[in-house]
Short mmCIF file of C-alpha atoms and ligand atoms in Angstrom, two decimals:
data_model
loop_
_atom_site.label_atom_id
_atom_site.label_comp_id
_atom_site.label_asym_id
_atom_site.label_seq_id
_atom_site.Cartn_x
_atom_site.Cartn_y
_atom_site.Cartn_z
CA MET A 1 0.09 -0.02 0.01
CA SER A 2 1.41 3.40 -0.92
CA LYS A 3 2.13 5.91 1.80
CA LYS A 4 -0.80 8.07 0.59
CA HIS A 5 -3.12 5.19 0.66
CA ARG A 6 -1.99 3.97 4.00
CA LYS A 7 -2.69 7.33 5.42
CA THR A 8 -6.14 7.50 3.85
CA ASP A 9 -6.77 4.02 5.20
CA GLU A 10 -5.81 5.08 8.80
CA ARG A 11 -8.12 8.07 8.54
CA GLN A 12 -10.99 5.93 7.32
CA LYS A 13 -10.38 3.47 10.15
CA ALA A 14 -10.68 6.36 12.52
CA GLY A 15 -14.19 6.96 11.20
CA THR A 16 -13.59 10.02 9.20
CA THR A 17 -12.53 10.96 5.68
CA GLY A 18 -10.50 13.84 4.29
CA VAL A 19 -8.37 15.83 6.64
CA THR A 20 -8.44 14.32 10.18
CA ASN A 21 -6.52 14.24 13.31
CA SER A 22 -4.32 11.28 12.73
CA PRO A 23 -5.32 8.43 15.11
CA ASP A 24 -1.79 7.32 16.15
CA ARG A 25 1.08 9.51 15.29
CA SER A 26 3.56 7.83 17.60
CA ALA A 27 2.97 4.47 15.80
CA ALA A 28 3.55 6.30 12.44
CA ALA A 29 6.76 7.77 13.85
CA ALA A 30 7.98 4.40 15.01
CA ARG A 31 7.54 2.98 11.52
CA ARG A 32 9.72 5.62 10.05
CA LYS A 33 13.32 4.66 9.43
CA ALA A 34 15.86 6.42 11.62
CA PRO A 35 18.74 8.10 9.75
CA SER A 36 21.72 5.92 9.37
CA SER A 37 24.08 6.45 12.23
CA SER A 38 27.13 7.15 10.12
CA LEU A 39 25.36 9.88 8.13
CA TRP A 40 24.02 11.29 11.33
CA ALA A 41 27.42 11.36 12.92
CA ALA A 42 28.92 12.87 9.82
CA ALA A 43 26.40 15.72 9.84
CA THR A 44 26.88 16.24 13.54
CA SER A 45 30.56 16.64 13.12
CA GLU A 46 30.01 19.14 10.41
CA ILE A 47 28.08 21.25 12.85
CA ALA A 48 30.86 21.19 15.32
CA GLY A 49 33.56 21.69 12.59
CA THR A 50 34.03 23.93 9.75
CA ALA A 51 33.23 21.97 6.61
CA PRO A 52 30.17 23.34 4.74
CA ALA A 53 27.53 20.66 4.89
CA LEU A 54 25.69 18.87 2.09
CA VAL A 55 23.16 17.19 4.23
CA ALA A 56 20.70 16.12 1.49
CA ALA A 57 20.79 12.64 2.88
CA HIS A 58 18.87 13.83 5.75
CA LEU A 59 15.94 15.23 3.79
CA PRO A 60 13.02 12.91 3.30
CA ALA A 61 11.26 12.78 -0.07
CA PRO A 62 8.31 15.26 -0.08
CA VAL A 63 5.44 13.85 1.90
CA ALA A 64 1.98 13.25 0.41
CA ALA A 65 0.16 16.57 0.80
CA ALA A 66 -2.99 16.73 2.98
CA ASP A 67 -6.15 15.66 1.27
CA GLY A 68 -7.59 18.49 -0.73
CA ILE A 69 -4.28 19.77 -1.92
CA VAL A 70 -3.39 19.13 -5.53
CA THR A 71 0.15 18.15 -6.13
CA VAL A 72 1.51 19.27 -9.51
CA ALA A 73 3.12 16.14 -10.98
CA PRO A 74 6.60 16.94 -12.18
CA GLY A 75 6.88 16.71 -15.97
CA ARG A 76 3.08 16.99 -16.65
CA ARG A 77 1.44 20.03 -18.16
CA PHE A 78 -0.66 21.66 -15.44
CA ASP A 79 -3.60 24.05 -15.86
CA LEU A 80 -4.91 25.95 -12.82
CA ALA A 81 -8.42 25.71 -14.26
CA GLU A 82 -8.34 21.98 -13.21
CA VAL A 83 -8.58 22.97 -9.60
CA ASP A 84 -11.90 23.91 -7.95
CA ALA A 85 -11.17 26.98 -5.71
CA ASN A 86 -14.24 26.30 -3.75
CA ALA A 87 -13.36 22.83 -2.60
CA ASP A 88 -13.65 22.27 1.10
CA GLY A 89 -13.33 18.47 1.48
CA SER A 90 -16.97 18.44 2.77
CA LEU A 91 -15.53 19.21 6.21
CA ASP A 92 -17.42 21.00 9.05
CA LYS A 93 -15.98 24.46 9.48
CA ASP A 94 -16.06 24.33 13.29
CA TRP A 95 -14.37 20.95 13.31
CA ALA A 96 -11.71 22.16 10.90
CA LYS A 97 -10.97 25.15 13.18
CA ALA A 98 -10.35 22.83 16.14
CA ALA A 99 -8.26 20.50 13.96
CA LEU A 100 -6.14 23.54 12.87
CA ALA A 101 -5.16 23.95 16.56
CA THR A 102 -3.98 20.37 16.74
CA GLU A 103 -1.88 20.93 13.60
CA ARG A 104 -0.44 24.06 15.03
CA ALA A 105 0.64 22.41 18.27
CA ARG A 106 2.40 19.70 16.09
CA ILE A 107 4.26 22.32 14.22
CA GLN A 108 5.30 24.14 17.34
CA ALA A 109 6.67 20.96 18.97
CA LEU A 110 8.50 19.95 15.85
CA GLN A 111 9.88 23.39 15.32
CA GLU A 112 11.49 23.35 18.70
CA LYS A 113 13.29 20.09 17.89
CA LEU A 114 14.32 21.47 14.50
CA TYR A 115 15.78 24.51 16.20
CA ALA A 116 17.56 22.58 18.87
CA GLU A 117 19.05 20.08 16.28
CA ARG A 118 20.25 22.91 14.13
CA GLN A 119 21.03 20.76 11.08
CA ARG A 120 18.37 21.26 8.45
CA SER A 121 15.85 24.02 7.61
CA LEU A 122 12.48 24.33 6.10
CA LEU A 123 11.51 26.98 3.48
CA VAL A 124 7.81 27.53 2.99
CA VAL A 125 6.87 29.49 -0.07
CA PHE A 126 3.56 31.21 -0.64
CA GLN A 127 2.33 32.56 -3.90
CA ALA A 128 -1.14 33.74 -4.95
CA ILE A 129 -2.92 36.50 -6.89
CA ASP A 130 -3.61 39.77 -4.96
CA THR A 131 -6.08 39.07 -2.08
CA GLY A 132 -5.33 35.34 -2.39
CA GLY A 133 -4.69 35.12 1.39
CA LYS A 134 -0.97 34.74 1.83
CA ASP A 135 -0.84 37.07 4.96
CA GLY A 136 -3.91 35.47 6.54
CA THR A 137 -2.43 31.96 5.96
CA ILE A 138 0.97 32.90 7.56
CA ARG A 139 -0.81 34.41 10.55
CA ALA A 140 -3.13 31.44 11.03
CA VAL A 141 -0.64 28.62 10.47
CA PHE A 142 2.40 29.99 12.33
CA GLU A 143 0.56 31.45 15.34
CA GLY A 144 2.36 30.35 18.42
CA VAL A 145 5.60 29.29 16.76
CA ASN A 146 8.65 30.41 18.66
CA PRO A 147 9.61 33.60 16.72
CA GLN A 148 13.34 32.91 17.41
CA GLY A 149 13.08 29.79 15.13
CA CYS A 150 11.10 31.36 12.36
CA SER A 151 11.68 34.21 9.83
CA VAL A 152 9.16 35.64 7.43
CA ALA A 153 10.35 37.57 4.30
CA SER A 154 7.83 39.52 2.21
CA PHE A 155 9.02 40.52 -1.22
CA LYS A 156 7.85 43.78 -2.72
CA VAL A 157 8.79 45.66 -5.82
CA PRO A 158 12.65 45.28 -6.04
CA SER A 159 14.79 48.25 -4.79
CA ILE A 160 17.45 49.75 -7.08
CA GLU A 161 20.18 47.85 -5.27
CA GLU A 162 18.26 44.58 -5.71
CA ARG A 163 17.63 45.28 -9.42
CA ASP A 164 21.37 45.88 -9.80
CA HIS A 165 22.01 42.23 -8.90
CA ASP A 166 20.98 38.93 -10.46
CA PHE A 167 17.28 38.16 -9.82
CA LEU A 168 17.92 35.52 -7.21
CA TRP A 169 20.24 37.64 -5.06
CA ARG A 170 17.56 39.12 -2.73
CA TYR A 171 15.81 35.77 -2.16
CA HIS A 172 19.04 33.83 -1.37
CA GLN A 173 19.88 36.22 1.37
CA ARG A 174 16.62 35.43 3.11
CA THR A 175 16.64 31.64 2.95
CA PRO A 176 16.43 29.91 6.32
CA ALA A 177 19.56 29.12 8.26
CA ARG A 178 19.99 25.73 9.86
CA GLY A 179 17.36 25.12 12.46
CA MET A 180 15.01 27.72 11.07
CA ILE A 181 11.67 27.77 9.34
CA GLY A 182 11.78 30.43 6.66
CA VAL A 183 8.50 31.74 5.19
CA PHE A 184 8.42 33.53 1.93
CA ASN A 185 5.43 35.84 1.32
CA ARG A 186 5.83 36.16 -2.43
CA SER A 187 9.14 34.78 -3.71
CA HIS A 188 11.54 34.25 -6.54
CA TYR A 189 8.50 33.19 -8.54
CA GLU A 190 7.56 36.84 -8.84
CA ASP A 191 10.36 37.13 -11.47
CA VAL A 192 8.40 34.80 -13.86
CA LEU A 193 4.94 36.08 -12.81
CA VAL A 194 4.41 39.85 -12.40
CA VAL A 195 7.62 40.40 -14.38
CA ARG A 196 6.27 38.36 -17.20
CA VAL A 197 2.69 39.72 -17.12
CA LYS A 198 3.92 43.32 -17.02
CA ASP A 199 6.60 42.77 -19.51
CA LEU A 200 9.28 44.10 -17.19
CA VAL A 201 12.23 42.23 -18.86
CA PRO A 202 12.46 40.85 -22.42
CA GLU A 203 10.99 37.40 -22.92
CA PRO A 204 14.31 35.46 -23.34
CA VAL A 205 15.24 36.72 -19.93
CA TRP A 206 12.18 35.50 -18.02
CA GLN A 207 12.15 32.20 -20.15
CA ALA A 208 15.55 31.30 -18.86
CA ARG A 209 14.53 31.85 -15.27
CA TYR A 210 12.45 28.69 -14.86
CA GLY A 211 15.62 26.55 -15.28
CA LEU A 212 17.59 28.88 -12.92
CA ILE A 213 14.90 28.63 -10.38
CA ASN A 214 14.99 24.84 -10.52
CA ASP A 215 18.80 24.94 -10.08
CA PHE A 216 18.50 27.32 -7.19
CA GLU A 217 15.98 25.14 -5.41
CA ARG A 218 18.22 22.07 -5.98
CA LEU A 219 21.12 23.93 -4.48
CA LEU A 220 19.00 24.67 -1.42
CA THR A 221 17.67 21.16 -1.09
CA GLU A 222 21.22 19.57 -1.47
CA SER A 223 22.34 22.03 1.30
CA GLY A 224 19.80 20.75 3.71
CA THR A 225 16.72 23.02 3.15
CA HIS A 226 13.46 21.31 2.64
CA ILE A 227 11.23 23.32 0.38
CA LEU A 228 7.39 23.45 0.48
CA LYS A 229 5.73 25.60 -2.15
CA PHE A 230 2.01 26.42 -1.74
CA PHE A 231 -0.05 28.26 -4.48
CA LEU A 232 -3.25 29.63 -3.03
CA HIS A 233 -5.83 29.28 -5.72
CA ILE A 234 -8.95 31.61 -5.47
CA SER A 235 -11.60 32.31 -8.09
CA LYS A 236 -12.15 35.61 -9.88
CA ASP A 237 -15.49 36.04 -8.08
CA GLU A 238 -13.84 35.52 -4.78
CA GLN A 239 -11.27 38.22 -5.52
CA LYS A 240 -14.00 40.59 -6.35
CA GLU A 241 -15.71 39.89 -2.98
CA ARG A 242 -12.44 40.34 -1.07
CA LEU A 243 -11.66 43.62 -2.79
CA GLU A 244 -15.21 44.85 -2.20
CA ALA A 245 -14.88 43.93 1.54
CA ARG A 246 -11.69 45.97 1.70
CA ILE A 247 -13.45 48.96 0.15
CA ALA A 248 -16.54 48.71 2.45
CA ASP A 249 -14.89 48.26 5.74
CA PRO A 250 -12.78 51.26 7.05
CA GLU A 251 -10.73 48.87 9.16
CA LYS A 252 -9.67 47.12 5.91
CA HIS A 253 -8.91 50.28 4.01
CA TRP A 254 -5.24 49.93 4.77
CA LYS A 255 -5.28 46.62 2.93
CA PHE A 256 -6.83 48.11 -0.17
CA ASP A 257 -4.39 48.88 -3.04
CA PRO A 258 -6.05 50.59 -6.04
CA ALA A 259 -3.31 48.93 -8.14
CA ASP A 260 -4.99 45.59 -7.41
CA LEU A 261 -7.86 46.80 -9.67
CA VAL A 262 -5.55 47.40 -12.51
CA GLU A 263 -3.77 44.01 -11.97
CA ARG A 264 -7.27 42.37 -11.91
CA LYS A 265 -7.74 43.33 -15.61
CA SER A 266 -4.79 40.98 -16.29
CA TRP A 267 -6.52 38.06 -14.50
CA ASP A 268 -6.12 35.66 -17.54
CA ALA A 269 -2.54 36.49 -18.19
CA TYR A 270 -1.88 35.82 -14.51
CA GLN A 271 -3.54 32.45 -14.63
CA THR A 272 -1.44 31.47 -17.65
CA ALA A 273 1.75 32.67 -15.95
CA PHE A 274 0.86 30.69 -12.80
CA SER A 275 0.13 27.61 -14.71
CA ASP A 276 3.40 27.80 -16.65
CA ALA A 277 5.47 28.35 -13.45
CA LEU A 278 3.70 25.45 -11.68
CA THR A 279 4.20 23.22 -14.67
CA ARG A 280 7.88 24.03 -15.25
CA CYS A 281 9.12 24.40 -11.70
CA SER A 282 7.32 21.31 -9.99
CA THR A 283 10.30 19.00 -9.37
CA PRO A 284 10.61 15.70 -7.49
CA HIS A 285 12.43 17.42 -4.57
CA ALA A 286 10.35 20.66 -4.60
CA PRO A 287 6.82 19.98 -6.00
CA TRP A 288 4.18 22.68 -6.18
CA TYR A 289 1.16 22.22 -3.95
CA VAL A 290 -2.09 23.92 -5.12
CA VAL A 291 -4.43 24.81 -2.38
CA PRO A 292 -8.18 25.51 -2.99
CA ALA A 293 -8.34 28.75 -1.06
CA ASN A 294 -11.76 30.28 -1.40
CA ARG A 295 -12.56 28.86 2.06
CA LYS A 296 -10.04 30.26 4.40
CA TRP A 297 -10.55 27.68 7.19
CA PHE A 298 -10.06 24.77 4.84
CA ARG A 299 -6.92 26.41 3.27
CA ASN A 300 -5.38 26.95 6.70
CA LEU A 301 -6.03 23.41 7.89
CA ILE A 302 -4.63 21.56 4.85
CA ILE A 303 -1.62 23.79 4.66
CA ALA A 304 -0.92 23.35 8.40
CA ARG A 305 -1.25 19.62 8.20
CA THR A 306 1.05 19.36 5.20
CA ILE A 307 3.74 21.50 7.04
CA ALA A 308 3.38 19.32 10.24
CA ASP A 309 3.62 16.17 8.18
CA THR A 310 6.72 17.43 6.44
CA LEU A 311 8.44 18.33 9.72
CA GLU A 312 7.48 15.01 11.20
CA ALA A 313 9.03 13.20 8.15
CA MET A 314 12.14 15.28 8.61
CA ASP A 315 12.24 13.80 12.07
CA PRO A 316 14.26 16.48 13.92
CA ARG A 317 15.84 15.39 17.14
CA PHE A 318 17.18 17.18 20.19
CA PRO A 319 21.00 16.88 20.23
CA GLU A 320 22.51 14.40 22.58
CA ALA A 321 23.31 15.80 26.04
CA GLN A 322 26.77 16.01 27.20
CA ALA A 323 27.93 12.97 29.28
CA GLY A 324 26.95 13.17 32.91
CA VAL A 325 24.62 16.08 32.67
CA ALA A 326 21.88 14.28 34.62
CA GLU A 327 24.20 13.85 37.54
CA MET A 328 25.41 17.42 37.70
CA THR A 329 24.44 19.74 40.48
CA VAL A 330 24.24 23.52 40.44
CA PRO A 331 26.47 25.18 43.13
CA ASP A 332 24.85 27.45 45.71
P1 AMP B 417 1.94 43.25 -1.57
O1 AMP B 417 2.41 41.91 -1.41
O2 AMP B 417 0.50 43.33 -1.88
O3 AMP B 417 2.42 44.22 -0.53
O4 AMP B 417 2.50 43.90 -2.92
C1 AMP B 417 3.82 43.72 -3.28
C2 AMP B 417 4.01 44.09 -4.76
O5 AMP B 417 5.33 43.91 -5.19
C3 AMP B 417 3.06 43.26 -5.65
O6 AMP B 417 2.42 44.16 -6.56
C4 AMP B 417 4.12 42.44 -6.50
O7 AMP B 417 3.63 42.24 -7.80
C5 AMP B 417 5.30 43.22 -6.50
N1 AMP B 417 6.51 42.60 -6.71
C6 AMP B 417 7.05 41.57 -5.85
N2 AMP B 417 8.17 41.03 -6.41
C7 AMP B 417 8.36 41.70 -7.51
C8 AMP B 417 9.31 41.62 -8.57
N3 AMP B 417 10.33 40.73 -8.51
N4 AMP B 417 9.26 42.47 -9.63
C9 AMP B 417 8.28 43.37 -9.71
N5 AMP B 417 7.29 43.49 -8.80
C10 AMP B 417 7.32 42.67 -7.76
MG1 MG B 418 -1.39 43.95 -2.39
#
C-alpha cells in the first residue's frame, strides 16, 4: 500500500475521511526509518567543525500533501483551471478550526526540535494572486511558533540595489539558516509572474529563469533546506468579493491597494503565468502544492497539516546531552 493510501486508510479506520486528526502519530513515527548512524554522525561533526555541509541525505522525499491539496506532478502540463477553488473537502467548519489547533501544536513541537538540532531548515513559499490570502495563512498557521526559530520575508517591488544584482540575489539572502523555518510571502517566482505579465524584462530573460529557479531550489535542497511551495488558488469572483470587502470596511482600507484593480484586468494573463510556473518548476524534490483557497478555514487546515507532516518526516531530534549532565548539580 502506498504511503498516501495507507494514510487515507488510517483516517478511514478512525471513522472520518478527508483531513483528520491522525489516530496514532507515535505509531507512524515508530515505523519511520531512523537516519543511518554514520550519516547522522557525519552531519553532527560538520556542525561542530568547519566543513560546509551537504546534508541532502537527511531530507526525506516530499510527503503526500494533505487531502484537498493538488500536487503538480513533475513533468506534466498543469492548468490551474483543473482545480476547484471552492473545494472544502466536505468538512465541517468548526471541526476544521479545532483541527487547525492540533496541527499548530504539532508544528510548534517539531519546530522546537528542528531549532535545537540545528542541522536542516524548512523553507515555506507562498504565492497567490492579490487578495489570495498569503498574509492570513501565515498568521493562522504560524501563530504560536517560537519567533526565534522562524523568519518571514515579504518581497515587494525590488529596490534599485536589488535590481542591480541577479534576480535571485535578494531571495538567497533570506533563505532559512539551519534550525530555522523560513517563510516567503511572495518569492523568486515573482520574477516569472508579475515580471512576465507586466513585460518588465524581455521574454528570453524570463524564459531562462524557470531553469535557474530549479537549479536554485536544487542547491538549497542539497544544502539541507526542505522546500514546500503552496499556491493559494482563489476564483475571480472571490477576488471581487475580497476587494469589495476591503473597500466597504474602514478597518480594511489599509489593505486596499487601487493597483489591485489594475492587476485584476490581467487576470487571465496571471492564470497562464501561474500555470506555466507550476508546470515548469514542479520538481521531485520541490513539487508545487495547489491549495483551494476560497474557504479560508479549509486552506489553513490543509496547509498546516502538510507542514506538520513534512516536519514530522524530517524527524528532527534534540541533540544528545553532554555526558553526565543528569548527575550534575548547580552550586549554591
Ligand atoms: P503586496 O504583497 O500586496 O504588498 O505587494 C507587493 C507588490 O510587489 C506586488 O504588486 C508584487 O507584484 C510586487 N513585486 C514583488 N516582487 C516583484 C518583482 N520581482 N518584480 C516586480 N514587482 C514585484
Ligand atoms: Mg497587495
